[in-house]
Coordinates of C-alpha atoms in Angstrom, one line a residue:
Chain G
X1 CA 33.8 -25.8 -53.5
X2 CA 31.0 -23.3 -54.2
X3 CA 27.9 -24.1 -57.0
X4 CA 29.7 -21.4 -58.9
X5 CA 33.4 -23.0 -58.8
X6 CA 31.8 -26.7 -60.1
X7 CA 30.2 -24.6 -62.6
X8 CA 33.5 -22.7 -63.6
X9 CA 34.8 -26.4 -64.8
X10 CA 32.5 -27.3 -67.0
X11 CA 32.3 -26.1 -70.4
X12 CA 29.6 -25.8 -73.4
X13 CA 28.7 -28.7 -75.7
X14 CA 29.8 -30.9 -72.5
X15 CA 27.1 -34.3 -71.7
X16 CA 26.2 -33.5 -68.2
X17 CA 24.0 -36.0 -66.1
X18 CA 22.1 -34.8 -63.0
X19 CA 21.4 -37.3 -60.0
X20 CA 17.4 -37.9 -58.2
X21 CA 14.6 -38.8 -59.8
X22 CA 11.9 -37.0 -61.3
X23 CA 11.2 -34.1 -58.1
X24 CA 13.3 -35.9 -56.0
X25 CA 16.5 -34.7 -54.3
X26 CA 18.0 -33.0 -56.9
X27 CA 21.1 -31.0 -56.8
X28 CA 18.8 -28.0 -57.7
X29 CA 21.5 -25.3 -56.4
X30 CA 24.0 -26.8 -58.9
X31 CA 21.2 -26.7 -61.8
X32 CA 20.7 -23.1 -60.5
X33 CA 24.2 -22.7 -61.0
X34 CA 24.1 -23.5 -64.5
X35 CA 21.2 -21.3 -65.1
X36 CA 23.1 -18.2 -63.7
X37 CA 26.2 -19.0 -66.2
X38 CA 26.7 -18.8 -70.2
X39 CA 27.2 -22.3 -70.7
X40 CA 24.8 -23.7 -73.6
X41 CA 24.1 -26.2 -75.9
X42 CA 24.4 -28.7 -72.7
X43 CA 23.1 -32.4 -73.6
X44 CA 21.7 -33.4 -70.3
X45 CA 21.3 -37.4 -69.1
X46 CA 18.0 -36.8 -66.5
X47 CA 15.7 -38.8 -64.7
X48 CA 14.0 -35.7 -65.2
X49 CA 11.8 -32.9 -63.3
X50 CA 12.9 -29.2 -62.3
X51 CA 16.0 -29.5 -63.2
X52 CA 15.1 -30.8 -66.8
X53 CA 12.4 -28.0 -66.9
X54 CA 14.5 -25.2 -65.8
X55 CA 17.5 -25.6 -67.9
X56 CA 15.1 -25.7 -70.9
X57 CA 13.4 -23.0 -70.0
X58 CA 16.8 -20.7 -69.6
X59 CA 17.9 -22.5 -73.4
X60 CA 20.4 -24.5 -72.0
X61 CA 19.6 -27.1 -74.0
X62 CA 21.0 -28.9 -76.8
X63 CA 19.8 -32.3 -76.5
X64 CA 18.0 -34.2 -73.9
X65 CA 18.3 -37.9 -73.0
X66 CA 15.8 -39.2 -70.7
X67 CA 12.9 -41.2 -69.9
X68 CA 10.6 -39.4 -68.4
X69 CA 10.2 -35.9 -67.2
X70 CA 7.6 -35.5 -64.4
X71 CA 7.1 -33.4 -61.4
X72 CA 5.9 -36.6 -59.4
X73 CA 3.2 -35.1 -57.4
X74 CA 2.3 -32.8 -60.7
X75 CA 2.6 -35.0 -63.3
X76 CA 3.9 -32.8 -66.3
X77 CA 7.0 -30.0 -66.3
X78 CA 5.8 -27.5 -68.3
X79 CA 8.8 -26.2 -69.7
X80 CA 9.9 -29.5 -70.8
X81 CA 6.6 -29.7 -72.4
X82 CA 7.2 -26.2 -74.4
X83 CA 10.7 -26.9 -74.9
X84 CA 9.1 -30.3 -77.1
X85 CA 6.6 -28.8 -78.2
X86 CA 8.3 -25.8 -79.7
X87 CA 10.5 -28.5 -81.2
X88 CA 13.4 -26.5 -79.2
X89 CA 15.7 -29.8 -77.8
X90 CA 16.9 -32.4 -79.7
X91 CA 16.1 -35.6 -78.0
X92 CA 17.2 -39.5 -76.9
X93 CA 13.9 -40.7 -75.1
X94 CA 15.0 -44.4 -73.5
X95 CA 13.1 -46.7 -71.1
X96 CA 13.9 -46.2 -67.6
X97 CA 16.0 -49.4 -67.5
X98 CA 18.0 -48.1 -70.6
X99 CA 18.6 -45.4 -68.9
X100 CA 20.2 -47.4 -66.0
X101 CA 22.1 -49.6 -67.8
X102 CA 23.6 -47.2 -70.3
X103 CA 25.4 -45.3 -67.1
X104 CA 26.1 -49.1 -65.8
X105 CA 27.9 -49.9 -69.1
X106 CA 30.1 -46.7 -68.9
X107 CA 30.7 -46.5 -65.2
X108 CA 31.8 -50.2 -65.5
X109 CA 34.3 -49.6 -68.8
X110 CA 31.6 -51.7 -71.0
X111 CA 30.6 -50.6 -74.5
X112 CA 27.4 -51.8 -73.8
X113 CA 24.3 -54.3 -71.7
X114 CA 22.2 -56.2 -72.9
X115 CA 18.5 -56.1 -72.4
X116 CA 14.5 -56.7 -73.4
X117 CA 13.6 -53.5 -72.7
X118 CA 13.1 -51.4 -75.8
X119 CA 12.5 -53.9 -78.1
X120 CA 8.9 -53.9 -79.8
X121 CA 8.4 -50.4 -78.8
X122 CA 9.0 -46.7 -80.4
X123 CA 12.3 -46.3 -77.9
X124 CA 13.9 -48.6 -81.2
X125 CA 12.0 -46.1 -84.0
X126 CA 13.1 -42.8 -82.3
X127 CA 16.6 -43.7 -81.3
X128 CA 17.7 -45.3 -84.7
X129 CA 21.7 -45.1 -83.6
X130 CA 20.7 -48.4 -81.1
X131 CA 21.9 -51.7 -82.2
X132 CA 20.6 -55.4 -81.2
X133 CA 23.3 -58.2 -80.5
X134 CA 22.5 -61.6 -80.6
X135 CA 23.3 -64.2 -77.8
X136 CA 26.6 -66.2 -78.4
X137 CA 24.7 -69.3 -76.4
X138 CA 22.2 -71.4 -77.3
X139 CA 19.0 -69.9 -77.1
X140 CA 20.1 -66.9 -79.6
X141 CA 18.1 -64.2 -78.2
X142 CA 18.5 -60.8 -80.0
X143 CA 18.8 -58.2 -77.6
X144 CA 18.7 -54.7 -77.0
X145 CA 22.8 -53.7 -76.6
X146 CA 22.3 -50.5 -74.8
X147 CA 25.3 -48.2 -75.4
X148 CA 27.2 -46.9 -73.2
X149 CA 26.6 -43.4 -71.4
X150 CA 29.6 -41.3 -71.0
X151 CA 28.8 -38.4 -69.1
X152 CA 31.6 -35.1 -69.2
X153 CA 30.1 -34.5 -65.8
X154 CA 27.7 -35.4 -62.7
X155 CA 26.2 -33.5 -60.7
X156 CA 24.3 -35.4 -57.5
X157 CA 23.2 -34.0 -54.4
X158 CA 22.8 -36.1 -50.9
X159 CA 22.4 -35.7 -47.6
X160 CA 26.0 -35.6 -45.9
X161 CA 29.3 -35.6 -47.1
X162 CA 32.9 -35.0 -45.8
X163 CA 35.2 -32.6 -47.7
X164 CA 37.1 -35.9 -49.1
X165 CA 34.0 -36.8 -52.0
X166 CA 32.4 -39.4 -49.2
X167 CA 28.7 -38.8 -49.5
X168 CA 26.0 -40.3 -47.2
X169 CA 22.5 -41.1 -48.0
X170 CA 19.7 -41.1 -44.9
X171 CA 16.5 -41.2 -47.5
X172 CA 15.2 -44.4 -48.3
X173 CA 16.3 -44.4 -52.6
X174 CA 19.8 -43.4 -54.1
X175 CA 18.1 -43.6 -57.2
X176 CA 21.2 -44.3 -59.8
X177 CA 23.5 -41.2 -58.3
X178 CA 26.0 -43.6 -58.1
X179 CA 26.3 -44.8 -61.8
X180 CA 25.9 -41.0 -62.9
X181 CA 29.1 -40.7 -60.9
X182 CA 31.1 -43.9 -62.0
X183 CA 29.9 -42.8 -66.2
X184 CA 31.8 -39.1 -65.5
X185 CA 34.6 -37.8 -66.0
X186 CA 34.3 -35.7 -63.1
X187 CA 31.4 -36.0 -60.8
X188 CA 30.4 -33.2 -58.3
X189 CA 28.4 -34.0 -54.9
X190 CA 26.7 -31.0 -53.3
X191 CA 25.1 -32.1 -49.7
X192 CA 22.8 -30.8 -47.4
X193 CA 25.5 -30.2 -44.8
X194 CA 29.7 -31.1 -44.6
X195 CA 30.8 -33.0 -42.0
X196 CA 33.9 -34.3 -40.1
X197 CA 34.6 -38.1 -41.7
X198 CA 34.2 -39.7 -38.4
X199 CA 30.8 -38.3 -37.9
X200 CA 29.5 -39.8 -41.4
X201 CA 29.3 -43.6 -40.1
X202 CA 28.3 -42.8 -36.7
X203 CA 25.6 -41.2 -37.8
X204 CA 24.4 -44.0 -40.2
X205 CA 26.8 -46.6 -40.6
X206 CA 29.0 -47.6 -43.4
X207 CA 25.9 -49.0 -45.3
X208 CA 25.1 -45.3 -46.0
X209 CA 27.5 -44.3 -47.3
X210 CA 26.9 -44.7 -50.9
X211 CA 29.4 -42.8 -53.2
X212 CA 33.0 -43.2 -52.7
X213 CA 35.3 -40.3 -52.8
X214 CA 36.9 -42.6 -55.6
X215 CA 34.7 -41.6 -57.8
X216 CA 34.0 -37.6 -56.7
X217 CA 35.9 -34.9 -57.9
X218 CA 34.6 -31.7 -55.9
X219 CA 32.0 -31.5 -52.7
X220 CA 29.8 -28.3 -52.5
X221 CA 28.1 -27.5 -49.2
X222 CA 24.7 -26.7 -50.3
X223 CA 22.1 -26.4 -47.0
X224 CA 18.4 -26.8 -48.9
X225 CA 20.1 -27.3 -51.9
X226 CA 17.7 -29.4 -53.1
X227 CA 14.8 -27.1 -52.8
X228 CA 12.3 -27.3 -54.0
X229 CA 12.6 -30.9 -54.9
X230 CA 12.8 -33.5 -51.8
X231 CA 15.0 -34.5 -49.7
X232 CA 14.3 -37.0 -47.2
X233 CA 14.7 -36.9 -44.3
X234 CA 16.1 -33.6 -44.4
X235 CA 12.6 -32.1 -45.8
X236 CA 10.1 -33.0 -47.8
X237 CA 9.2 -31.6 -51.6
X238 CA 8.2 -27.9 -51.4
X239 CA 4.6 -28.6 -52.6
X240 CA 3.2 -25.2 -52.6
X241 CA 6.7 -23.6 -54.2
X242 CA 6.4 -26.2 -56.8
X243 CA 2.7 -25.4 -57.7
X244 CA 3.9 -21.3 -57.7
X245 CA 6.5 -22.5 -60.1
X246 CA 3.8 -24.8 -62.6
X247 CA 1.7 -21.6 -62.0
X248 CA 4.4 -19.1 -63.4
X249 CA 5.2 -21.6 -66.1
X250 CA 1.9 -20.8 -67.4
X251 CA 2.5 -17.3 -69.0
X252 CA 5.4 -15.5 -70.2
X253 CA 4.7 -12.4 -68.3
X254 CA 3.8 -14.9 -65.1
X255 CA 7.3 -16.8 -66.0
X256 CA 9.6 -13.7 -66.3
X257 CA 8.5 -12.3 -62.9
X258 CA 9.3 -15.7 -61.3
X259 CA 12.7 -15.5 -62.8
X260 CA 13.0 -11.7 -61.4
X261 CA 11.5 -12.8 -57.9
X262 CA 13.9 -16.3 -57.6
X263 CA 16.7 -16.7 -59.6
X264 CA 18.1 -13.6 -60.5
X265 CA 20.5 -13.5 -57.7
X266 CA 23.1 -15.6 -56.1
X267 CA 22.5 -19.0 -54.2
X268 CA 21.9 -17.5 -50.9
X269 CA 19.4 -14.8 -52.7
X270 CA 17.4 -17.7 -53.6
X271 CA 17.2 -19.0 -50.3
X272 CA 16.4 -15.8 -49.1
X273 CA 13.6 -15.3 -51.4
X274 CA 12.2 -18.6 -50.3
X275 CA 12.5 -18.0 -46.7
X276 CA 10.6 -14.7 -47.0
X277 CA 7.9 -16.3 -49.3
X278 CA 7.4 -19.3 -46.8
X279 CA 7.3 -16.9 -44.0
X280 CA 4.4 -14.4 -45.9
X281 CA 2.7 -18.0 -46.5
X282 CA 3.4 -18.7 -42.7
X283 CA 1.5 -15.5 -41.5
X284 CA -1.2 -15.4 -43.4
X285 CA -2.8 -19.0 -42.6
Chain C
X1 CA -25.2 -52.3 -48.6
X2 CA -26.7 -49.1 -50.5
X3 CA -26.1 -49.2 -54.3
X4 CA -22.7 -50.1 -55.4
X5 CA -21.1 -47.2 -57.5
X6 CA -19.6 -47.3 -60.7
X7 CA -15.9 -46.7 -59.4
X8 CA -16.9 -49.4 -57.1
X9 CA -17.4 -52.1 -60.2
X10 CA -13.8 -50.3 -61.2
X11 CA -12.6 -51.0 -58.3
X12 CA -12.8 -54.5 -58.2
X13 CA -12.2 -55.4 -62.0
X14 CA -9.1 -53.7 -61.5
X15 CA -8.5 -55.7 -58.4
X16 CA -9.3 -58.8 -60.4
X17 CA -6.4 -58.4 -62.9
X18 CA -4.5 -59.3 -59.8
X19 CA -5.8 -62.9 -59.5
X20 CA -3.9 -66.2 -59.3
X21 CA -0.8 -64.0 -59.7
X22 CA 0.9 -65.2 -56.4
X23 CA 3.8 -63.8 -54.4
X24 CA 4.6 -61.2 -57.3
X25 CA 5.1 -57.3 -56.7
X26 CA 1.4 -55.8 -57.9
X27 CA 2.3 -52.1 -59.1
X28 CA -1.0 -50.3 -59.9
X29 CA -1.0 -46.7 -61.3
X30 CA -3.6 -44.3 -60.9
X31 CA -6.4 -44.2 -57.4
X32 CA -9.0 -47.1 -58.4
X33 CA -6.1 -49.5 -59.6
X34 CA -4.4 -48.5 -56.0
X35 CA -7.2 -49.5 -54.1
X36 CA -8.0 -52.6 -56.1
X37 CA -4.5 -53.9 -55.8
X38 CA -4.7 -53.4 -52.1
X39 CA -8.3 -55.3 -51.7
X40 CA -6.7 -57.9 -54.3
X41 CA -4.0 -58.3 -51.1
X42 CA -7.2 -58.0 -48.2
X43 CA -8.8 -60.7 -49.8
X44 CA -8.4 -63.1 -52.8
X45 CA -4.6 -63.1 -53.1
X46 CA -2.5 -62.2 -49.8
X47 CA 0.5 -63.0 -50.8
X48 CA 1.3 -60.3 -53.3
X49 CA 3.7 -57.5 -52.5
X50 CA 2.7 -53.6 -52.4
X51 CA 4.7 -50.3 -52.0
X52 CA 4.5 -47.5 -49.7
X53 CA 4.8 -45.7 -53.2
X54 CA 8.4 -44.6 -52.7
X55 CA 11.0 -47.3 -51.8
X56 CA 9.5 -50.2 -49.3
X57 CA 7.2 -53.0 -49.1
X58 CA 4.8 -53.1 -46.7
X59 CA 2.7 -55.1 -45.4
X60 CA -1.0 -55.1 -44.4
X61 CA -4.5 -52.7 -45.7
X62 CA -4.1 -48.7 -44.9
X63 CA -6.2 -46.4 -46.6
X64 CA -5.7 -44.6 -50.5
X65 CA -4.2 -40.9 -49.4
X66 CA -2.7 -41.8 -46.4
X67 CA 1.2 -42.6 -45.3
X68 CA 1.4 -46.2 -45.0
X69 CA 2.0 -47.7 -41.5
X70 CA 3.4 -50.3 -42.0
X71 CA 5.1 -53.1 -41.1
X72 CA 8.1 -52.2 -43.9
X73 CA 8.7 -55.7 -45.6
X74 CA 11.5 -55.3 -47.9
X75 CA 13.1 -52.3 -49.5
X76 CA 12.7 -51.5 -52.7
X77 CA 14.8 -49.0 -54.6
X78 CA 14.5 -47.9 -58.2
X79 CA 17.6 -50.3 -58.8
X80 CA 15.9 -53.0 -57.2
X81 CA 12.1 -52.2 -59.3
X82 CA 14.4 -52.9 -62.4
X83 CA 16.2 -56.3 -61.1
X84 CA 12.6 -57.6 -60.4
X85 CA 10.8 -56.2 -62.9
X86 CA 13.2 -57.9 -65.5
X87 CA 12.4 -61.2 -63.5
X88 CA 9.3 -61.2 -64.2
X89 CA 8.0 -61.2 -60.6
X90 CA 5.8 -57.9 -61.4
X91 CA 2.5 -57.0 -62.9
X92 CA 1.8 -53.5 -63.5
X93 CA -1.8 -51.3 -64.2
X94 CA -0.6 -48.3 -65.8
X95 CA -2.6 -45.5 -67.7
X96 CA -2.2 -45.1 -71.3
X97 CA -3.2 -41.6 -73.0
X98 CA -3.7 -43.9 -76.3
X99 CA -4.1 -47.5 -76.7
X100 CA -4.7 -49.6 -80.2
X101 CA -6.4 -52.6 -80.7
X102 CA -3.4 -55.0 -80.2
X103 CA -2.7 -52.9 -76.9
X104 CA 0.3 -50.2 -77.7
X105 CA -0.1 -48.1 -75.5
X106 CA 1.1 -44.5 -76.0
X107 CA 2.3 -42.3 -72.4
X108 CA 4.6 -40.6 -74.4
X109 CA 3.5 -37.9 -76.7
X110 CA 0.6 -36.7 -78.5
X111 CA 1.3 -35.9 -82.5
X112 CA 4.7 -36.2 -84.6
X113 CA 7.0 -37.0 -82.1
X114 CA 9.8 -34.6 -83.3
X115 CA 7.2 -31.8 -82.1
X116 CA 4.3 -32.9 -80.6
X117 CA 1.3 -31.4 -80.2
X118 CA 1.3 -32.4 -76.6
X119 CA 3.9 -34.1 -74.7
X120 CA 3.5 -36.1 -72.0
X121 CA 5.8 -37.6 -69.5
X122 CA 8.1 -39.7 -71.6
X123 CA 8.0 -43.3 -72.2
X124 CA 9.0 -44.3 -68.1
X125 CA 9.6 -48.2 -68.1
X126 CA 6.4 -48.8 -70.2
X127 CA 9.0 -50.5 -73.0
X128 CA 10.5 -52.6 -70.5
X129 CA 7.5 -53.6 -68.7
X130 CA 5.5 -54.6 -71.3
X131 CA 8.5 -57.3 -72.5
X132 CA 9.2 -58.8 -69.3
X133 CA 5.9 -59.4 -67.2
X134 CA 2.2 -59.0 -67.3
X135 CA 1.2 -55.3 -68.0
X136 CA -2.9 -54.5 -67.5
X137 CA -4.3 -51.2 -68.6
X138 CA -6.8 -48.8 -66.4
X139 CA -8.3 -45.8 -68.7
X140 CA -10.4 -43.8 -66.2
X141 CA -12.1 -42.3 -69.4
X142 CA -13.5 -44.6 -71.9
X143 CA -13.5 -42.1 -74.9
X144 CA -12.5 -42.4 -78.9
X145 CA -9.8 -40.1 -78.6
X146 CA -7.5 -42.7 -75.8
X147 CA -8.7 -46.1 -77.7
X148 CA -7.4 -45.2 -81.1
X149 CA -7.0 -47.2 -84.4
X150 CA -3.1 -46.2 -84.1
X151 CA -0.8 -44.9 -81.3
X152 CA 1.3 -42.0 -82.1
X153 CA 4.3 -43.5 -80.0
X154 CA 4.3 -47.3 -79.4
X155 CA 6.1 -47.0 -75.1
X156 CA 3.9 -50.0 -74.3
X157 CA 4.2 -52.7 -76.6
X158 CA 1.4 -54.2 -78.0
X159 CA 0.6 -58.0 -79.4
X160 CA 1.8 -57.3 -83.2
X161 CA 4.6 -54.9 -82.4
X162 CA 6.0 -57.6 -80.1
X163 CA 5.5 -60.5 -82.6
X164 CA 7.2 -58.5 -85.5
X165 CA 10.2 -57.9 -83.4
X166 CA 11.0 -61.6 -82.4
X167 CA 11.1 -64.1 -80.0
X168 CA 13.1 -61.7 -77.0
X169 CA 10.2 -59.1 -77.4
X170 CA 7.3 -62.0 -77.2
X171 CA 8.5 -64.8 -74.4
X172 CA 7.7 -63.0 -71.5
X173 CA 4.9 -60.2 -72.8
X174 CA 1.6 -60.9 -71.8
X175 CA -1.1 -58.0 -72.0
X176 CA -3.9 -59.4 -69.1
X177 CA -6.7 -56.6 -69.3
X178 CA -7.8 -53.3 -70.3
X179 CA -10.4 -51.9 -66.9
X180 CA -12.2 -48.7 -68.1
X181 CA -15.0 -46.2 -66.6
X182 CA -17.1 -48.3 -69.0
X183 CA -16.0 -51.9 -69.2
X184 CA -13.5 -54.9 -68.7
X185 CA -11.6 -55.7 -72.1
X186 CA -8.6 -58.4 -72.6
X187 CA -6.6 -59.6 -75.7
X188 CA -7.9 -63.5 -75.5
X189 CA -8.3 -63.9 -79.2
X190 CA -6.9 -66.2 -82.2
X191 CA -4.6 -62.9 -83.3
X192 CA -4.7 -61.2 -79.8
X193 CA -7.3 -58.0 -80.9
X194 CA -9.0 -56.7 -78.0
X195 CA -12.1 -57.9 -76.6
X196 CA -15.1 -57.0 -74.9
X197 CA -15.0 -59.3 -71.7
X198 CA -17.9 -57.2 -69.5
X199 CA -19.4 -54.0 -69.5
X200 CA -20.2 -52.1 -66.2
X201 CA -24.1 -52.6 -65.1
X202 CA -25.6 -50.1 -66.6
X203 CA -23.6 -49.5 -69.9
X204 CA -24.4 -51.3 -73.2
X205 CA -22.0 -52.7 -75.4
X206 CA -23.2 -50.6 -78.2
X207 CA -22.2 -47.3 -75.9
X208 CA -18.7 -49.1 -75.3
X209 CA -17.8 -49.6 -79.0
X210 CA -19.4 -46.1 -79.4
X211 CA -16.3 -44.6 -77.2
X212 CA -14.4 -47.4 -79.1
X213 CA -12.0 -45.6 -82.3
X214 CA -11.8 -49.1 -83.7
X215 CA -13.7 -52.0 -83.8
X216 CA -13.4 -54.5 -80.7
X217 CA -14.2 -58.6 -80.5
X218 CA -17.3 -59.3 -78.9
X219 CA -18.1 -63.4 -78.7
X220 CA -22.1 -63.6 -77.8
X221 CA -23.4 -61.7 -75.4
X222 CA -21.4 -59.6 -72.7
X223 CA -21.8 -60.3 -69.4
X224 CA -22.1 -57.3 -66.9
X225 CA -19.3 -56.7 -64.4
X226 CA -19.2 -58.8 -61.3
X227 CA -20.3 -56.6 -58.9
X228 CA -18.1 -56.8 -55.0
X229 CA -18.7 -59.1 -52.4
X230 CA -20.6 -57.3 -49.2
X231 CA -16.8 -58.2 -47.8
X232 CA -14.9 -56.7 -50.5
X233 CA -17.6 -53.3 -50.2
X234 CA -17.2 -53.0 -46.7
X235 CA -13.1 -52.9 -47.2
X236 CA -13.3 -50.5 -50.6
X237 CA -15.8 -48.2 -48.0
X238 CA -14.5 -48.9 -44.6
X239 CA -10.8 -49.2 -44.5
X240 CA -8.9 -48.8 -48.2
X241 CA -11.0 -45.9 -49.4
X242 CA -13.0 -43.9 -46.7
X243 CA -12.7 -40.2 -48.3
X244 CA -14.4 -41.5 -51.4
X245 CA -10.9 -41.0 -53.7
X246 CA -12.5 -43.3 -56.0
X247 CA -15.2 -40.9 -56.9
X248 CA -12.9 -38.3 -58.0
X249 CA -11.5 -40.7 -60.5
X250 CA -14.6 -42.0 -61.8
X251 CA -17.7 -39.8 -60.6
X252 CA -21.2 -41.6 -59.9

């Protein structure tokens, strides 16, 4: 499939969760994707960064459920920040863990999981639709029952894939792609290249391969798709495109040109425009 | 040994929240904490576990800023952070942009949280944490506006938020110790209110509650800060820290 063909399936309104974590191999072509169509009023699941910041900044937004949004190696997204500052994005902050097990409880047809994490803190205040449940045993504990996280759609990006939904990861974290896939209704993998099945376990063995066509709908061949986020091994993060991207966050004017100079166009534009900015940055060390 | 430096004292009363915690994963946030957990390891308790900040232990002493080299002792995946971290077998230094005097901490937002004034990065697994193993807190900046009479959203939770939600929210939270630019603080008191437990040579406790928005314990007087061992100097200078990192984060 191409980024524009996934996107062509989803509608607006729909819950979609995105794959990585925080500037980490995210399946940034896809998010760009979404950026070039009329979807809206999205409620997006996010270990967040770019991707988060991005689909604010184009008002993609209806709601946001998350627990943190953070460029990593710059530690606040400034559109998420506007976007929550403006009051523009409803919002379900959760605890990490939450996060986790609320896409656990839905990819494994549970209504909920049971947990500490929450309780005592703000997460409880905020988020007043969660409910405790108290152990049936004998110590009684009254837990957190995290609520399951049905997604409409995933979107994920790894390394390798074949044209079947197998996907192989060669970086050292799969973060929770997997349980964004298994909470969706349809799940889409882009990867860094398409390749013949025999080739996938040669390459890393069956240990790599971490997603199951079982649970993929649609495969999109997406070289650098990632960009500018990381993806090991294949590359590192894009530091100096990220800081350009902070940088143009900063200023309307600053914001719109970035927007003119990067993702106006088409997939391959984008890459294009990267390409020719790394090479400028290139020749004139 | 010239004069030790104030990150220095930081440095090791960060590494100091560490000890007598055994074969437990030590996850510091922030430079100082970084280094102290790592002379923690080089010195006073080898057998705790550290990350190449991404998704491996490893083992040995490599230097703040630099890749790690190894050798990789276990891997350790976001999914897997969670399965220990809800063991217990963690303690974590993070960085709170507001802490109270019952230690709710506050790393989510600034202001009314339906629109803050400034939002930060989100709550991350401070809830979590704080519930299920020993959490310590490092505030590079010992000022009124980040020790506040009341957080404006409780991520960390604190002594009295934890009691007022039960028995699953208090059997496992333990808050160990605040480190700041200016002093060493803990929760060891009859209702668990913070508490002076040193100040930095050089800094009075009158300047500390000064930079203090509520009022802290103080039993007697306040001992200074223990100041490194000639050993534990020559590994901060030498091998863990030898661009001077530590001087960004707290300047002499």
């Amino acid at each position: 499939m191409t980024e524009d063909a996934v996107v062509a399936e989803l509608r607006s309104g729909m819950t979609i969760g995105i794959g990585g974590w925080g500037s980490r191999r995210k399946p940034m072509s896809l998010v760009r994707a979404l950026l070039r169509s009329d979807l809206r009023d999205l409620t997006v699941v996010s270990y967040g960064g770019p991707d988060v910041g991005l689909l604010c900044a184009a008002g993609k937004v209806r709601k946001l459920v998350y627990g943190f949004v953070s460029l990593d190696s710059i530690p606040l997204e400034p559109h998420f920040q506007a976007a929550r500052q403006a009051g523009a994005v409803e919002v379900c902050e959760y605890d990490e863990g939450i996060l986790y097990w609320g896409l656990y409880a839905a990819s494994i047809r549970l209504p909920f999981l049971p947990t500490r994490a929450g309780l005592g803190s703000d997460v409880m205040r905020f988020n007043p639709q969660l409910r405790t449940v108290t152990s049936p045993y004998a110590d009684a504990e009254e837990l957190l029952a995290v609520p399951a996280l049905h997604l409409d759609a995933a979107l994920v990006h790894l390394n390798r894939a074949d044209t079947a939904g197998n996907a192989q990861l060669l970086g050292p974290d799969l973060y929770f792609d997997d349980l964004f896939c298994g909470a969706a209704e349809r799940a889409y993998v882009s990867c860094e290249r398409i390749v013949p099945t025999d080739e996938l376990a040669a390459t890393g063995g069956a240990r790599s391969l971490r997603i199951s066509r079982l649970a993929v709908h649609g495969v999109v061949e997406a070289p650098r798709g990632a960009h500018f986020t990381s993806c090991d091994p294949d590359y590192g993060r894009d530091e100096a495109f990220q800081r350009e991207y902070v940088d143009a966050a900063k200023d309307p004017t600053s914001w719109s040109a970035f927007v003119q100079r990067y993702l106006r166009g088409s997939e391959a534009d984008y890459q294009r425009a990267v390409a020719a900015r790394t090479a400028t940055a290139e020749a004139t060390k | 040994m010239s004069t030790v430096s104030r990150a220095e004292h930081c440095v090791v009363a960060c590494a100091d929240v560490w000890r007598g915690d055994g074969e437990i994963v030590a996850s510091p946030t922030g430079t100082i904490p970084t280094i102290g957990a790592r002379l923690a390891r080089a010195t006073f308790e080898p057998d705790l576990l550290l990350t190449d900040g991404e998704a491996a232990f490893v083992a040995g002493t490599w230097a703040a800023g630099a890749p790690a080299p190894g050798p990789v002792e276990g891997a350790f995946p976001f999914r897997t952070v969670f399965e220990v971290l809800w063991s217990g077998k963690r303690h974590v230094m993070m960085v709170p942009s507001q802490l109270d005097r019952f230690g709710n901490a506050n790393i989510s937002a600034i202001g009314d949280f339906a629109r803050p004034t400034r939002q930060l990065l989100g709550v991350r697994g401070a809830p979590g944490n704080t519930v299920n193993h020993p959490t310590s807190y490092w505030v590079p900046r010992h000022l009124p506006r980040a020790f506040v009479p009341q957080v404006d959203m409780i991520s960390g939770v604190g002594y009295d938020s934890a009691a007022r939600a039960g028995v699953t929210a208090s059997r496992f939270h333990q808050l160990r110790r605040v480190v700041t630019d200016l002093a060493v603080l803990d929760f060891a008191t009859p209702d668990h209110r913070m508490r002076l437990v040193s100040v930095h040579p050089g800094v009075t406790v009158a300047q500390v509650q000064a930079q203090t928005g509520f009022e802290l314990a103080v039993d007697g007087d306040v001992p200074a800060t223990r100041t490194p061992t000639p050993e534990e100097l020559q590994l901060i200078r030498e091998v863990i820290d030898p661009r001077g990192l530590r001087d960004r984060e707290v300047p002499a």
